[in-house]
Structures are given as structure tokens and as C-alpha cells.
Short mmCIF file of C-alpha atoms in Angstrom, two decimals:
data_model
loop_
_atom_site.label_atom_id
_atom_site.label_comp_id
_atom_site.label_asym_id
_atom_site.label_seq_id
_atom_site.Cartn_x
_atom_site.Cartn_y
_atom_site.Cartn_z
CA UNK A 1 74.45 40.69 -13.14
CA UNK A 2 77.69 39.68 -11.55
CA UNK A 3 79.17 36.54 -11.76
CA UNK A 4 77.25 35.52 -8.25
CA UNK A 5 74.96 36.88 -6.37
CA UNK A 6 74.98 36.26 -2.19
CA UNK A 7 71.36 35.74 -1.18
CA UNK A 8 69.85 35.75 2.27
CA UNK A 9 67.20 33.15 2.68
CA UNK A 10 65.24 33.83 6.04
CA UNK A 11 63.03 30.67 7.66
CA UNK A 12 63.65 27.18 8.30
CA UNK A 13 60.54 24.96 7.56
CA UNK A 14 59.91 22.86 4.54
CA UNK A 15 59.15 25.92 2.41
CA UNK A 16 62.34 27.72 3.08
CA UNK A 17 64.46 24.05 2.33
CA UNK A 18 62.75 24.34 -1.15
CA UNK A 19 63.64 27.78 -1.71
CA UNK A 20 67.15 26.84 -0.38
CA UNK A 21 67.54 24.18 -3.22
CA UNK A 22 66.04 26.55 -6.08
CA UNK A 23 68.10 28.71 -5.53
CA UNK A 24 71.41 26.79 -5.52
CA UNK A 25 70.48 25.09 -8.59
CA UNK A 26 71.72 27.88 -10.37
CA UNK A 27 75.78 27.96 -9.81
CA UNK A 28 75.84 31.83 -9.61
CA UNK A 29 74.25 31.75 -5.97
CA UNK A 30 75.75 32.10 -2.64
CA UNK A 31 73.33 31.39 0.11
CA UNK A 32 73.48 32.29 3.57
CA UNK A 33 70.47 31.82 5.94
CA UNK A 34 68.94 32.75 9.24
CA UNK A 35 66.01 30.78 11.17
CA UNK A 36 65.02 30.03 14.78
CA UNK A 37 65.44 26.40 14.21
CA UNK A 38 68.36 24.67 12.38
CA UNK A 39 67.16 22.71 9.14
CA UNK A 40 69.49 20.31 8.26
CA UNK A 41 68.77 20.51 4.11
CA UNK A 42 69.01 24.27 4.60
CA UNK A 43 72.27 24.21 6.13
CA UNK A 44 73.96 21.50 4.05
CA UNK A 45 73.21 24.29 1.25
CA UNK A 46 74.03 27.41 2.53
CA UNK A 47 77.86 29.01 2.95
CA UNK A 48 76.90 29.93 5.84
CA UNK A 49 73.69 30.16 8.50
CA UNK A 50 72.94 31.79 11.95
CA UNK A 51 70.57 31.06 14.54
CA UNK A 52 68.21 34.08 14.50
CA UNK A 53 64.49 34.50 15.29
CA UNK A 54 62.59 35.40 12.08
CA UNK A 55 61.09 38.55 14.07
CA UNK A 56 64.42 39.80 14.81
CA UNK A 57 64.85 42.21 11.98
CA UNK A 58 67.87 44.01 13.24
CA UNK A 59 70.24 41.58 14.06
CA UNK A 60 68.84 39.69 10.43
CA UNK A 61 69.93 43.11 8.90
CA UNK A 62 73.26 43.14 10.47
CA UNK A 63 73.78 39.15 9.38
CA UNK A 64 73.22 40.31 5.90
CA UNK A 65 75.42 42.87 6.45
CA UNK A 66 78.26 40.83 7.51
CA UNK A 67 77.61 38.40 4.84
CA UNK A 68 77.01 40.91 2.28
CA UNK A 69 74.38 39.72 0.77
CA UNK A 70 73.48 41.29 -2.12
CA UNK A 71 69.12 40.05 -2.23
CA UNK A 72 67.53 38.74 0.39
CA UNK A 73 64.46 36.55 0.54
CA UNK A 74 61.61 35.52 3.25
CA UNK A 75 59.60 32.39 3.67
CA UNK A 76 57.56 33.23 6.71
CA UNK A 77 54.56 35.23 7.32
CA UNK A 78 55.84 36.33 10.84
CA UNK A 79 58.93 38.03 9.60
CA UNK A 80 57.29 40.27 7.03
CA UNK A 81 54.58 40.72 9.31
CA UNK A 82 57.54 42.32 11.77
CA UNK A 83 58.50 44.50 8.76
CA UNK A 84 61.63 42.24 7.86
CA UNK A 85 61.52 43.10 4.57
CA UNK A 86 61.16 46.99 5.31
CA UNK A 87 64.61 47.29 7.15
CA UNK A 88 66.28 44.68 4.84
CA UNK A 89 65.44 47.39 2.00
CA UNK A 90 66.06 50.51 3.97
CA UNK A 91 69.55 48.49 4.29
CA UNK A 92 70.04 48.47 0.85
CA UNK A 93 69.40 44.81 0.70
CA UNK A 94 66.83 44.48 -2.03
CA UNK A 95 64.40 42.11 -0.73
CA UNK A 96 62.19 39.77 -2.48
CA UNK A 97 58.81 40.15 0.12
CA UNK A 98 56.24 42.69 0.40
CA UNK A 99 56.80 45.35 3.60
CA UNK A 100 54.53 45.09 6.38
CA UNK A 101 52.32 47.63 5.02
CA UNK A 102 51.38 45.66 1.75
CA UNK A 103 52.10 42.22 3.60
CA UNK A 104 48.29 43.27 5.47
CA UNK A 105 46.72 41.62 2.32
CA UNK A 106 47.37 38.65 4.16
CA UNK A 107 48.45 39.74 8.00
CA UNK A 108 45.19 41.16 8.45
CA UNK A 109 42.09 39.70 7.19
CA UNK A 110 39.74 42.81 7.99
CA UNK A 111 41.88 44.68 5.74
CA UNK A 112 42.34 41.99 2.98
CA UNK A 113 38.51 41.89 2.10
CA UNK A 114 38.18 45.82 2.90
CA UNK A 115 41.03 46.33 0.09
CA UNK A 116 39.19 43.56 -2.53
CA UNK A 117 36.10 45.62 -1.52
CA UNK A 118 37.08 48.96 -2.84
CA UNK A 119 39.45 47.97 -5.39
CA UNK A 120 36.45 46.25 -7.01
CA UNK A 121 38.72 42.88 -6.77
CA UNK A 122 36.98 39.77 -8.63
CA UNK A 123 35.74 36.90 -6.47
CA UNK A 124 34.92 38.66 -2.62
CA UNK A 125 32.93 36.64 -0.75
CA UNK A 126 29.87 38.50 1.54
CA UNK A 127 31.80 39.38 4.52
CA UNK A 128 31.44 41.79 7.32
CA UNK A 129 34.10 43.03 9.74
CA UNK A 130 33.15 43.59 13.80
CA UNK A 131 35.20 44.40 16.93
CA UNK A 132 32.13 44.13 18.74
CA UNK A 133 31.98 39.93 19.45
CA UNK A 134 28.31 40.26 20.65
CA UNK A 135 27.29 42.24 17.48
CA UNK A 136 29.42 39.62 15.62
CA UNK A 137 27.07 36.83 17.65
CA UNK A 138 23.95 39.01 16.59
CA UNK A 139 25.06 38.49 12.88
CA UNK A 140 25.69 34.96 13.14
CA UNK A 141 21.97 34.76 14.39
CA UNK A 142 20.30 37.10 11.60
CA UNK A 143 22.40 35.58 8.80
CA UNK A 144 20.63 32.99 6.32
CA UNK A 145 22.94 30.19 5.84
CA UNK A 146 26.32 29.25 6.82
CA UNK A 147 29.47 31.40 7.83
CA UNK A 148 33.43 31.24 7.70
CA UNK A 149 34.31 32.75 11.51
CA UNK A 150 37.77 34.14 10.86
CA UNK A 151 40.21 36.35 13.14
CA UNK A 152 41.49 39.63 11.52
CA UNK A 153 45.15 38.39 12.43
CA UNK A 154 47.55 35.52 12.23
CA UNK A 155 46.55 32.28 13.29
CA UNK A 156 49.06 29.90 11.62
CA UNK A 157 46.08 28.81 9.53
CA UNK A 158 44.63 27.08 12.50
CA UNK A 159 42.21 30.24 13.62
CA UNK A 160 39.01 29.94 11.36
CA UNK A 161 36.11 27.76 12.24
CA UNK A 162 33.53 26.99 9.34
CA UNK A 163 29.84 26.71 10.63
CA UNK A 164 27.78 24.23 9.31
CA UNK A 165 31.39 22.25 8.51
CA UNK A 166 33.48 22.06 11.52
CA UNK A 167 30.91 23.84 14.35
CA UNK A 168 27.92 24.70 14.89
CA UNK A 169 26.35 28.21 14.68
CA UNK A 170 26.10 28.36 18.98
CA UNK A 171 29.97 27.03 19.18
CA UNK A 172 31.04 29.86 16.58
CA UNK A 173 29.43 32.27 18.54
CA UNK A 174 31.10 30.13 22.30
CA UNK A 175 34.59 30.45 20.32
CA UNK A 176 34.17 34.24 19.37
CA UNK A 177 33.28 35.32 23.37
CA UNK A 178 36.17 32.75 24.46
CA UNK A 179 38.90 34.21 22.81
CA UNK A 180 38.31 37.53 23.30
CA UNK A 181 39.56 38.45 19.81
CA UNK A 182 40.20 42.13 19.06
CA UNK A 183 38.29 42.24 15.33
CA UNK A 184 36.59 38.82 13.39
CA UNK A 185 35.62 38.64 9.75
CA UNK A 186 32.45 37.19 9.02
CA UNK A 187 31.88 35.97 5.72
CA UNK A 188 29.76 33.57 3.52
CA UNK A 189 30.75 30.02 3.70
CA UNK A 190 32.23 28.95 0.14
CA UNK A 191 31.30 25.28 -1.10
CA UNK A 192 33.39 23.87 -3.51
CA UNK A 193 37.02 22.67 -3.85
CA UNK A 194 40.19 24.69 -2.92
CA UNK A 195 43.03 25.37 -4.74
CA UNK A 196 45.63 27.70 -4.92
CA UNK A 197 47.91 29.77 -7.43
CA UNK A 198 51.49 31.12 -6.17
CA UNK A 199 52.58 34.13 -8.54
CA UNK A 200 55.97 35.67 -8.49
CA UNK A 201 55.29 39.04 -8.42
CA UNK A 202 57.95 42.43 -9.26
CA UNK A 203 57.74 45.50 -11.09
CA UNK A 204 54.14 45.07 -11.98
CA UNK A 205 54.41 41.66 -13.65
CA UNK A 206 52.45 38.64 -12.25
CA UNK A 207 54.54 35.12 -13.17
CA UNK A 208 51.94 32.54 -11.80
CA UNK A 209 52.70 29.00 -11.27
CA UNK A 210 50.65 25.60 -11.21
CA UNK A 211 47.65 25.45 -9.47
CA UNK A 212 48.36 23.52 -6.35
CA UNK A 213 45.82 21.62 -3.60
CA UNK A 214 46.52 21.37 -0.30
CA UNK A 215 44.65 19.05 2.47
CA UNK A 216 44.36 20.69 5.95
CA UNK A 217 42.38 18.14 8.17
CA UNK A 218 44.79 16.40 9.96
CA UNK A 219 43.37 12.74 9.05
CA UNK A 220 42.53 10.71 5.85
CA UNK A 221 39.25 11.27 3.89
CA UNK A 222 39.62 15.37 5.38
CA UNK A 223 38.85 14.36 8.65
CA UNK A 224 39.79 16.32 11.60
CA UNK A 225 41.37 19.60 13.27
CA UNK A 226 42.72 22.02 10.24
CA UNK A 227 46.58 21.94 10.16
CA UNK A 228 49.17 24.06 8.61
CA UNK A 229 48.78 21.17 5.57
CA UNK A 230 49.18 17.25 5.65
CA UNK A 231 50.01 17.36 1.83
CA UNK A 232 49.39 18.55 -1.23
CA UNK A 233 49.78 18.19 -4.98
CA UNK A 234 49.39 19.40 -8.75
CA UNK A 235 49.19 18.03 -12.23
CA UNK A 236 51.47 18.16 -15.36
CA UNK A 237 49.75 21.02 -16.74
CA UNK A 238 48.65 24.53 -15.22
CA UNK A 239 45.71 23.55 -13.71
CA UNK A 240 44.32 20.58 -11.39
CA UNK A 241 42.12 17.34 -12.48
CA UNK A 242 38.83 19.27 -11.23
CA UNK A 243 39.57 22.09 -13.01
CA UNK A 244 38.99 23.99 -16.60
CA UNK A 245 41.84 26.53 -18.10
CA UNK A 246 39.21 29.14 -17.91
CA UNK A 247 39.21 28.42 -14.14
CA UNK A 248 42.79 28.84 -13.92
CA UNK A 249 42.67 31.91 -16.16
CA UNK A 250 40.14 33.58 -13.39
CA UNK A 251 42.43 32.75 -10.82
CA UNK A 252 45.26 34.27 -12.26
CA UNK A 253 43.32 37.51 -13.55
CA UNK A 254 42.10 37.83 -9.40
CA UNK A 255 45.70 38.01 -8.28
CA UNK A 256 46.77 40.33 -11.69
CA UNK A 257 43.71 42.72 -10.65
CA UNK A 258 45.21 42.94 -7.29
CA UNK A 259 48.85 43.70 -8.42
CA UNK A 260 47.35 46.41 -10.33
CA UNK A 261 45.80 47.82 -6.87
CA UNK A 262 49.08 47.30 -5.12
CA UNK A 263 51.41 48.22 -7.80
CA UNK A 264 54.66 48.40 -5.80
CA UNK A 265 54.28 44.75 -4.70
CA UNK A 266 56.91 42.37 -4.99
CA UNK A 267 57.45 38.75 -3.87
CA UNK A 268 54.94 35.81 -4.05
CA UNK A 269 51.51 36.38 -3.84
CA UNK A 270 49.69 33.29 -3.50
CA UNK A 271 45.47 32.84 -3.74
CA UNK A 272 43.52 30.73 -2.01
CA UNK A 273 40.69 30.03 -4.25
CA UNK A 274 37.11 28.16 -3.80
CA UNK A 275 36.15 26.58 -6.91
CA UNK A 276 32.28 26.78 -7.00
CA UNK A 277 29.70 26.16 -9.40
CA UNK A 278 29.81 30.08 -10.62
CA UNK A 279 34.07 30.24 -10.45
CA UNK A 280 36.59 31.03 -8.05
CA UNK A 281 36.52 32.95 -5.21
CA UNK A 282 38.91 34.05 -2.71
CA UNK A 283 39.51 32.16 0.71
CA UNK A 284 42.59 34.42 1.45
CA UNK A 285 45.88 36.19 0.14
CA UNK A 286 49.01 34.96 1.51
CA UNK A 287 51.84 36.82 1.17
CA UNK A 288 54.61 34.47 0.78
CA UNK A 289 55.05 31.26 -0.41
CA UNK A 290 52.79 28.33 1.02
CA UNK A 291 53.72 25.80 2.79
CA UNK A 292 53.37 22.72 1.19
CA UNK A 293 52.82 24.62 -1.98
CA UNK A 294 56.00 25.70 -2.09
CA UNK A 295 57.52 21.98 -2.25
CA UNK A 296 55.35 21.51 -5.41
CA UNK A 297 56.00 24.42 -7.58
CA UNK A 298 59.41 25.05 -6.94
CA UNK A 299 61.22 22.04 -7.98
CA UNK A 300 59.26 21.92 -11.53
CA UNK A 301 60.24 25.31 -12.05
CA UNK A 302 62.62 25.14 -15.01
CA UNK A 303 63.30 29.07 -15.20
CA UNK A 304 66.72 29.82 -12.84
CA UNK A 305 64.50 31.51 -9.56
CA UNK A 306 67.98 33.53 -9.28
CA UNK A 307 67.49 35.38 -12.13
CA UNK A 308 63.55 35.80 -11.02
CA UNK A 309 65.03 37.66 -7.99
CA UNK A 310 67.73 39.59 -10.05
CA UNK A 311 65.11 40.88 -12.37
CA UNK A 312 62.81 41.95 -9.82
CA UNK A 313 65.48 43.85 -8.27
CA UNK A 314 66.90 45.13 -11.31
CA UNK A 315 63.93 46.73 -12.35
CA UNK A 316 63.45 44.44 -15.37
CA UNK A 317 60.47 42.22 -16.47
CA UNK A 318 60.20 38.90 -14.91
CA UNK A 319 61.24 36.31 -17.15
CA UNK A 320 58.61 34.33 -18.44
CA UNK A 321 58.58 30.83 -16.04
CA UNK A 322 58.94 27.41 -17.50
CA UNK A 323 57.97 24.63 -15.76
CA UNK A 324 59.21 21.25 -16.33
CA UNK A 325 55.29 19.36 -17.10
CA UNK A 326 55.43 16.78 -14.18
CA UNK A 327 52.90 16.16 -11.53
CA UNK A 328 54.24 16.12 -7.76
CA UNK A 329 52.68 14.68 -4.83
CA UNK A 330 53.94 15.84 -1.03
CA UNK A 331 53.08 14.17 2.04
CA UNK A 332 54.13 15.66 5.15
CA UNK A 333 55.39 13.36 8.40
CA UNK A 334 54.00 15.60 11.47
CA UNK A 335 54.63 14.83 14.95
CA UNK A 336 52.69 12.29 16.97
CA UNK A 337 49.55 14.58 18.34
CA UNK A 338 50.10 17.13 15.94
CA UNK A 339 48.43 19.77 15.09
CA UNK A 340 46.19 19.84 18.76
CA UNK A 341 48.52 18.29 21.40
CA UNK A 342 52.56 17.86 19.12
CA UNK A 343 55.05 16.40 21.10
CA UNK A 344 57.68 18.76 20.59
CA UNK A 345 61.54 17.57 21.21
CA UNK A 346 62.08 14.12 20.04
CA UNK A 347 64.33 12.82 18.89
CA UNK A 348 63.71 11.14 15.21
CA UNK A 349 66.11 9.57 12.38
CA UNK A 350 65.35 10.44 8.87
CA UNK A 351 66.87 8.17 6.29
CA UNK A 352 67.45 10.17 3.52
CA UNK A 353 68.39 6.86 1.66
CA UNK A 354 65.19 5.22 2.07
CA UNK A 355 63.59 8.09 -0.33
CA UNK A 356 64.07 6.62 -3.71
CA UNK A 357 63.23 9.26 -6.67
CA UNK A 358 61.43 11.27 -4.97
CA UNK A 359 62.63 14.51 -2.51
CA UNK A 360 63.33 15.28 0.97
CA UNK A 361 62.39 18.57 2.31
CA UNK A 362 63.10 18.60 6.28
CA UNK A 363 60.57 21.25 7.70
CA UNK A 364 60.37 21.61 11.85
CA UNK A 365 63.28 20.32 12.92
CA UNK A 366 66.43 20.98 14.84
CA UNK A 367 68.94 19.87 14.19
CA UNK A 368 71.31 19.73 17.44
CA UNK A 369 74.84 18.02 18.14
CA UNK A 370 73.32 14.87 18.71
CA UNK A 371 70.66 14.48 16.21
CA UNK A 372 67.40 15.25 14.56
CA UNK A 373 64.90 16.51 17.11
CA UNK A 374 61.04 17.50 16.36
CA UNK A 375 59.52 21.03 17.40
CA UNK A 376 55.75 21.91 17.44
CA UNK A 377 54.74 21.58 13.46
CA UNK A 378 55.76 19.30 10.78
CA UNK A 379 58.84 17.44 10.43
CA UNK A 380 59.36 16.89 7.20
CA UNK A 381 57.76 16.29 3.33
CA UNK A 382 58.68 14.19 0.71
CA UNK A 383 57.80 15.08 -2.69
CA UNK A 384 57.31 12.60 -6.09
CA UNK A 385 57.73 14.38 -9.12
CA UNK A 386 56.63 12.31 -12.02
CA UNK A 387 54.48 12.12 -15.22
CA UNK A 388 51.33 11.84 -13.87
CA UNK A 389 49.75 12.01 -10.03
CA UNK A 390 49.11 8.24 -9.71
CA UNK A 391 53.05 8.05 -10.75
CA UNK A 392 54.13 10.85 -7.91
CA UNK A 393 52.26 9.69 -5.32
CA UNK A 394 53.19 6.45 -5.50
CA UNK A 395 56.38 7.94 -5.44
CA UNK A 396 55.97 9.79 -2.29
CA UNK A 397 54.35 7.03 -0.55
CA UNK A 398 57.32 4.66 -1.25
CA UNK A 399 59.52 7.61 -0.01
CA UNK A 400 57.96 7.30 3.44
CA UNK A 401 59.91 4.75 4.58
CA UNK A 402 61.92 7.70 5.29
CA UNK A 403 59.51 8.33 8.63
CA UNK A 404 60.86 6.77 11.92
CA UNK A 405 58.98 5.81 15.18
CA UNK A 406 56.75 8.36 16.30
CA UNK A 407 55.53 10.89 13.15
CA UNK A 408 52.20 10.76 11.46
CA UNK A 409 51.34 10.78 8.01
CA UNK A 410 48.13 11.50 5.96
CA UNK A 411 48.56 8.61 3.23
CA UNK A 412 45.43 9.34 0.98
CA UNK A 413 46.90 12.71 -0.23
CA UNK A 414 47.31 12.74 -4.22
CA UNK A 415 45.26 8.83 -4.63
CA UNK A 416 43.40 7.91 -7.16
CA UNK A 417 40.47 8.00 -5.46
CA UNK A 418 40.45 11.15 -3.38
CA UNK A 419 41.23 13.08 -6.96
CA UNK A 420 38.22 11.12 -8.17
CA UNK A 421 36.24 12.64 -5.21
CA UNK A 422 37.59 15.93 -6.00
CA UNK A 423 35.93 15.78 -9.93
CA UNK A 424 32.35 14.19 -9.12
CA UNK A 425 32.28 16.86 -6.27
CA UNK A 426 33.31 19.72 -9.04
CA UNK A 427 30.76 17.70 -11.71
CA UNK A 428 27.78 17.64 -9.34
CA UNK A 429 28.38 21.58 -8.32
CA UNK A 430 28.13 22.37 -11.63
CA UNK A 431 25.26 20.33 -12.22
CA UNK A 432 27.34 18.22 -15.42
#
């Protein structure tokens, strides 16, 4: 490895700000980046950034060109969706994503359990895939108990609707012939509690990380519309409060079974999991970092994530990660009305002062020559990092001060009580 390494970081939100400050922990990186928005805490690390749609693939290729950036590295779904990640490598930019083709384990939800399906992939729900919406309507009437309605595509995690949770089975069946969808996945509703595992993923190694939980109701005690994620946190070990290490362990063997189907992968692979009373089993693949989840692991992550990404270029083994045993807690400000109606350009003051210990990761924001202004989705996250997840979120609530007139947090993410909930929900599933 050189003495530095130029690195193009492509995406703006809250995720991409964490990679941004991974990253430039380590001396040896340069970072340049390219989003459709300007984030302030990308920008105030980067040498240099350009305003550039994360869909645009050739004029991100020619930026990394004129930078000369020697790896490059994507945050959003969207981009490697566009196949980002294919002309960055066909560039010669080695790129730490999958192409479009393997990014389907998560762009395409048809495929995703058709792929778990014949790979013989660990914890696949029932499913079963229709273009035909009344068939699909047919099946929601013939099939004994509840279902997860989900689109084959991208929905900005806002698309699936749970019967028997959020709708009933006759407004599943209203939303399907509404929306005129071109293919659904129908699959068994999972009961239990969520929780996912982010692995760094190159040359056939899987490096997984703590498990993480997000909340996506948009109110406190999960009430609500489903978000993109209020907040989120994880505990000083690998796994969460609820969980056992041989939970963990089955996580972690799902996502290494599924590198060894897909054994050119590279990037993160993160796994949604549904901790029932018989295990884990998978919600979804994403193909990328999550978003809060990203804001969790990252900045316990001991091990330099530049020489993650030099390794998984270089064609060596991933070094082994160390992470730094703290809990973290994020809560996310989101705009007022967000996620159904968000009122989209105002303008907001963050006071990065008013944060204390804990961090500031600015998410959908622009940043113009006046200000701060909001866009459609979250504004921002603060994170507590402490020894325990009492400690960090206590952290992370004092750190809201940070939040001006007009955002919206979820406060109960990370308390003592709604963990509490989390393990006599896990206890009585299992029958203990």
C-alpha cells in the first residue's frame, strides 16, 4: 500500500457522514465525494466534493477520474442499483459495492428469496412470487394466517405492509390493485424481534459486525407509518440484550452461506433478521450499509476501515475487525411530517456545540450559501457511545439539544424500558 490512498465516497445521508469519518480516521486517506445533496460533515472531511446525482454513473466515473481516486466506495442502494459500482470497476477504480447484478439480493426481492430458495440458504421464510395482483389477492384469501405484502423493487423501506400488523387482509389486497405493481412477494409474517448484522464482505471472507436494532415506526412505543429508521442501537458485546451468542452465530452463518453462493461479492452485506422462538430468519438482504446501522457500527470499529478496503482490493484476507466494546444509541431528528407528508426546504440550525460526548452525523440536508436547509428524509442523528445502553442513550438524548424548531424525534429509542420490552417479548416467544 502506498503512503495514501484517494478514496471516492458516493452518498450524502447520515450513513455516508459515518463512512466519511471512518475513513479519515486513518491519516493515509484522501477523500473526495459526490452526492445530490451537500452534507456539511461530509464536506468538512473530504479534499474535495461535487454535486452529482448518485444515479449518474458516468459523470461519477469521470469525477474519480479527475480526482484519481484510487478505491471508491457507495452508501446508497440507488447507485449500485444503477450499476455504479460496475463502471467504477470497468474504470479501473476498484470499488468496494456489489455490481448491479449481485446488488439484486437486495434490489429485487423476487429474486432475493428465489436465490435463498435454490441455494438452500438458512432461515427463508414461506414466500411466493406473482405478477398477477388478482392471483396475488387469491393467495392472500387461501392462505392460513398472516402475510408480509412486499414489492419485488425498491421502496426506500417504506413499500411493505404487514397484515394482521399494520392492515388488514382486504387493505393488502386494496394496496396491491392500487399500485399497480409489476411483481409482489408474498411471504409468511415473522413474529419476533428484528435485528440486524452488517458484514464486510471481499474475496470470500465475511467480517461481521455487532448486531444492531433499528425502530421504523415513526412514533414512540413503535407506533406509526414505517420510516427509513427513527433510531437504533447495540450493546458492548456482539450481540443485543434479547439475544443468545448462538443467535448471533446463526445470523452470521446465514450471511457466510450466502457469500459462499455469491462468491465474487464484495462490500457490506447486511441481514435483516427476525428473532423467533425457533431462530433467525431473514426479513431482507441489503446490499450496503444501513442507515442508522451504519452510525452504530462504524465508529466502534477499532480496525483502520482503510485497510478493510485495501485488502479487499488487493486480493488479501480481510483483517480480522476489532471493535472498541461500547454500546451506542442513535436517535435521528426527521423533519416535521416526516416520513408521510416532510416538509422539505427549511431552513434549520444545528448546534454542533450543544452535543456533548456524543456524535453528530448530519443526514438529509443541504447545505446552501445561507444555511442548513432540510430535504424529504432525516436530518440528522446523534450517536452516544458509552459503556453500557442506559449510559449511550442518555448520551444521545442530552445531545438533542442539538435539534432546532421544527424536527421530530423518537425519544424512547435505546430506554430502559423499551429494551426491557424487547427481552420479556424474546422470553415469552420462547416460552422461558
Amino acid at each position: 500500500m502506498s503512503d495514501s490512498e484517494t478514496v471516492l465516497l458516493v452518498g450524502g445521508g447520515g450513513r455516508e457522514h459515518a463512512i466519511a469519518r471512518a475513513l479519515t480516521d486513518d491519516p493515509a486517506c484522501d477523500l473526495y465525494a459526490c452526492a445530490s445533496n451537500r452534507n456539511p460533515g461530509i464536506t468538512a472531511l473530504a479534499e474535495g466534493f461535487e454535486t452529482i446525482a448518485e444515479t449518474a454513473a458516468e459523470e461519477i466515473v469521470a469525477y474519480a477520474t479527475d480526482v484519481g481516486a484510487d478505491l471508491a466506495i457507495i452508501g446508497p442502494e440507488s447507485a449500485l442499483e444503477a450499476g455504479v459500482a460496475d463502471a467504477l470497476d470497468e474504470a479501473g477504480v476498484y470499488t468496494f459495492g456489489p455490481d448491479a447484478d449481485a446488488a439484486r439480493i437486495e434490489t429485487d426481492k423476487a429474486f432475493q428469496r428465489e436465490f435463498m430458495q435454490s441455494e438452500s440458504i438458512p432461515g427463508c421464510p414461506d414466500f411466493a412470487v406473482f405478477d398477477d395482483m388478482d392471483a396475488a389477492c387469491d393467495y392472500i384469501d387461501d392462505y392460513d394466517g398472516d402475510l408480509a405484502v412486499k414489492p419485488a423493487g425498491l421502496t426506500g423501506g417504506k413499500g411493505v405492509k404487514v397484515i394482521g400488523d399494520q392492515v388488514t387482509a382486504e387493505e393488502a389486497k386494496t394496496y396491491l390493485r392500487e399500485n399497480d405493481y409489476e411483481q409482489v412477494v408474498l411471504e409468511e409474517r415473522l413474529v419476533g424481534e428484528e435485528f440486524t448484522v452488517q458484514a464486510f464482505v471481499a474475496n470470500g471472507d465475511v467480517r461481521p459486525t455487532p448486531a444492531v436494532q433499528d425502530h421504523k415506526r415513526a412514533y414512540e412505543g413503535d407506533e406509526g407509518p414505517n420510516t427509513g429508521g427513527m433510531g437504533s442501537y447495540s450493546d458492548a458485546g456482539p450481540e443485543l440484550p434479547f439475544m443468545t451468542t448462538a443467535d448471533y452465530a446463526d445470523a452470521v452463518e446465514i450471511l457466510e452461506a450466502t457469500v459462499d453462493a455469491l462468491p465474487d461479492y464484495k462490500g457490506v452485506l447486511y441481514g435483516q433478521f427476525m428473532l423467533g422462538a425457533d431462530g433467525p430468519k431473514v426479513v431482507e438482504f441489503n446490499a450496503r450499509f444501513g442507515d442508522p446501522e451504519a452510525t452504530n457500527t462504524l465508529p466502534v470499529l477499532d480496525t483502520s476501515f482503510l485497510d478493510v478496503l485495501t485488502a479487499a482490493r488487493d486480493g488479501e484476507p480481510l483483517p480480522q475487525l476489532e471493535f472498541a466494546g461500547k454500546a451506542t444509541v442513535c436517535k435521528y431528528a426527521v423533519p416535521e411530517g416526516y416520513p408521510t407528508d416532510p416538509k422539505s426546504g427549511a431552513k434549520i440550525t444545528v448546534d454542533e456545540d450543544s452535543v456533548g460526548d456524543a456524535l453528530l452525523f448530519y443526514a438529509s440536508v443541504d447545505e446552501r450559501e445561507d444555511g442548513l436547509y432540510t430535504t424529504t428524509s432525516r436530518s440528522f442523528a446523534v450517536v452516544g457511545v458509552a459503556d453500557s445502553i442506559e449510559e449511550a442513550e442518555k448520551q444521545a438524548e442530552d445531545a438533542l439539544a442539538a435539534a432546532g424548531d421544527g424536527l421530530r424525534v423518537r425519544h424512547d429509542v435505546g430506554k430502559p424500558d423499551l429494551v426491557q420490552r424487547r427481552i420479556d417479548h424474546m422470553a415469552e416467544l420462547r416460552g422461558e
